[in-house]
Amino acid sequence: MPEITDEQLIAKLTEWGSNQMTYVVANSLRMDGHKGIKTDYVRRRLEKLERAGRVKRVPSIYARMICWSPA
């Protein structure tokens, strides 16, 4: 699986606006050449960044989709 940095993840959150859903971040990384990246891997990395206080969950209109924003 291609390695991504925390900074790349945070940059993807702000690339198309400040709040992005997990699958949007994953798709954006895939478009940048990280073809093997899986959405659940991106979610786990974002959850790790959330515990570190670098990102936060924000309300979403969808019941099962997590929306993220830089902290």
PDB file of C-alpha atoms in Angstrom:
ATOM      1  CA  MET A   1       0.000   0.000   0.000  1.00  0.00           C
ATOM      2  CA  PRO A   2       1.405   3.418  -0.874  1.00  0.00           C
ATOM      3  CA  GLU A   3       2.482   5.409   2.152  1.00  0.00           C
ATOM      4  CA  ILE A   4       0.961   8.814   2.731  1.00  0.00           C
ATOM      5  CA  THR A   5       1.970  11.408   5.272  1.00  0.00           C
ATOM      6  CA  ASP A   6      -0.203  13.165   7.822  1.00  0.00           C
ATOM      7  CA  GLU A   7       0.498  16.412   5.987  1.00  0.00           C
ATOM      8  CA  GLN A   8      -0.823  14.945   2.717  1.00  0.00           C
ATOM      9  CA  LEU A   9      -4.044  13.923   4.461  1.00  0.00           C
ATOM     10  CA  ILE A  10      -4.529  17.347   6.016  1.00  0.00           C
ATOM     11  CA  ALA A  11      -3.759  19.032   2.687  1.00  0.00           C
ATOM     12  CA  LYS A  12      -6.485  16.943   1.026  1.00  0.00           C
ATOM     13  CA  LEU A  13      -8.995  18.150   3.623  1.00  0.00           C
ATOM     14  CA  THR A  14      -8.420  21.743   2.537  1.00  0.00           C
ATOM     15  CA  GLU A  15      -7.889  21.184  -1.192  1.00  0.00           C
ATOM     16  CA  TRP A  16     -11.572  21.358  -2.164  1.00  0.00           C
ATOM     17  CA  GLY A  17     -12.897  23.220   0.863  1.00  0.00           C
ATOM     18  CA  SER A  18     -12.507  22.847   4.581  1.00  0.00           C
ATOM     19  CA  ASN A  19     -14.857  19.895   5.238  1.00  0.00           C
ATOM     20  CA  GLN A  20     -14.437  16.618   3.356  1.00  0.00           C
ATOM     21  CA  MET A  21     -15.905  13.154   3.747  1.00  0.00           C
ATOM     22  CA  THR A  22     -13.564  10.209   4.153  1.00  0.00           C
ATOM     23  CA  TYR A  23     -14.260   8.796   0.688  1.00  0.00           C
ATOM     24  CA  VAL A  24     -13.565  12.180  -0.940  1.00  0.00           C
ATOM     25  CA  VAL A  25     -10.140  12.339   0.723  1.00  0.00           C
ATOM     26  CA  ALA A  26      -9.417   8.755  -0.383  1.00  0.00           C
ATOM     27  CA  ASN A  27     -10.555   9.426  -3.968  1.00  0.00           C
ATOM     28  CA  SER A  28      -8.448  12.570  -4.130  1.00  0.00           C
ATOM     29  CA  LEU A  29      -5.384  10.628  -2.987  1.00  0.00           C
ATOM     30  CA  ARG A  30      -6.082   7.991  -5.648  1.00  0.00           C
ATOM     31  CA  MET A  31      -6.231  10.704  -8.311  1.00  0.00           C
ATOM     32  CA  ASP A  32      -2.807  11.890  -7.124  1.00  0.00           C
ATOM     33  CA  GLY A  33      -1.269   8.490  -7.842  1.00  0.00           C
ATOM     34  CA  HIS A  34      -1.865   6.551  -4.614  1.00  0.00           C
ATOM     35  CA  LYS A  35      -3.760   3.850  -6.513  1.00  0.00           C
ATOM     36  CA  GLY A  36      -3.704   1.210  -3.780  1.00  0.00           C
ATOM     37  CA  ILE A  37      -5.093   3.445  -1.024  1.00  0.00           C
ATOM     38  CA  LYS A  38      -8.259   2.114   0.599  1.00  0.00           C
ATOM     39  CA  THR A  39     -10.969   4.249   2.154  1.00  0.00           C
ATOM     40  CA  ASP A  40     -10.888   2.350   5.459  1.00  0.00           C
ATOM     41  CA  TYR A  41      -7.127   2.987   5.710  1.00  0.00           C
ATOM     42  CA  VAL A  42      -7.725   6.725   5.186  1.00  0.00           C
ATOM     43  CA  ARG A  43     -10.452   6.660   7.866  1.00  0.00           C
ATOM     44  CA  ARG A  44      -8.142   4.999  10.380  1.00  0.00           C
ATOM     45  CA  ARG A  45      -5.396   7.528   9.652  1.00  0.00           C
ATOM     46  CA  LEU A  46      -7.860  10.406  10.064  1.00  0.00           C
ATOM     47  CA  GLU A  47      -9.065   8.913  13.358  1.00  0.00           C
ATOM     48  CA  LYS A  48      -5.432   8.805  14.525  1.00  0.00           C
ATOM     49  CA  LEU A  49      -5.042  12.479  13.560  1.00  0.00           C
ATOM     50  CA  GLU A  50      -8.289  13.204  15.428  1.00  0.00           C
ATOM     51  CA  ARG A  51      -6.876  11.642  18.613  1.00  0.00           C
ATOM     52  CA  ALA A  52      -3.756  13.787  18.139  1.00  0.00           C
ATOM     53  CA  GLY A  53      -5.947  16.905  17.827  1.00  0.00           C
ATOM     54  CA  ARG A  54      -4.942  17.701  14.225  1.00  0.00           C
ATOM     55  CA  VAL A  55      -8.340  17.066  12.600  1.00  0.00           C
ATOM     56  CA  LYS A  56     -11.896  16.968  13.880  1.00  0.00           C
ATOM     57  CA  ARG A  57     -15.192  15.427  12.856  1.00  0.00           C
ATOM     58  CA  VAL A  58     -17.810  17.873  11.702  1.00  0.00           C
ATOM     59  CA  PRO A  59     -21.559  17.380  11.241  1.00  0.00           C
ATOM     60  CA  SER A  60     -22.656  15.817   7.980  1.00  0.00           C
ATOM     61  CA  ILE A  61     -26.055  15.496   6.351  1.00  0.00           C
ATOM     62  CA  TYR A  62     -25.334  11.794   5.818  1.00  0.00           C
ATOM     63  CA  ALA A  63     -25.936   9.343   8.653  1.00  0.00           C
ATOM     64  CA  ARG A  64     -23.067   6.954   7.877  1.00  0.00           C
ATOM     65  CA  MET A  65     -20.449   9.208   6.307  1.00  0.00           C
ATOM     66  CA  ILE A  66     -17.844  10.930   8.455  1.00  0.00           C
ATOM     67  CA  CYS A  67     -16.942  14.464   7.524  1.00  0.00           C
ATOM     68  CA  TRP A  68     -13.548  15.870   8.572  1.00  0.00           C
ATOM     69  CA  SER A  69     -12.000  19.279   8.984  1.00  0.00           C
ATOM     70  CA  PRO A  70      -8.530  20.426  10.040  1.00  0.00           C
ATOM     71  CA  ALA A  71      -8.487  21.294  13.744  1.00  0.00           C
TER      72      ALA A  71
END
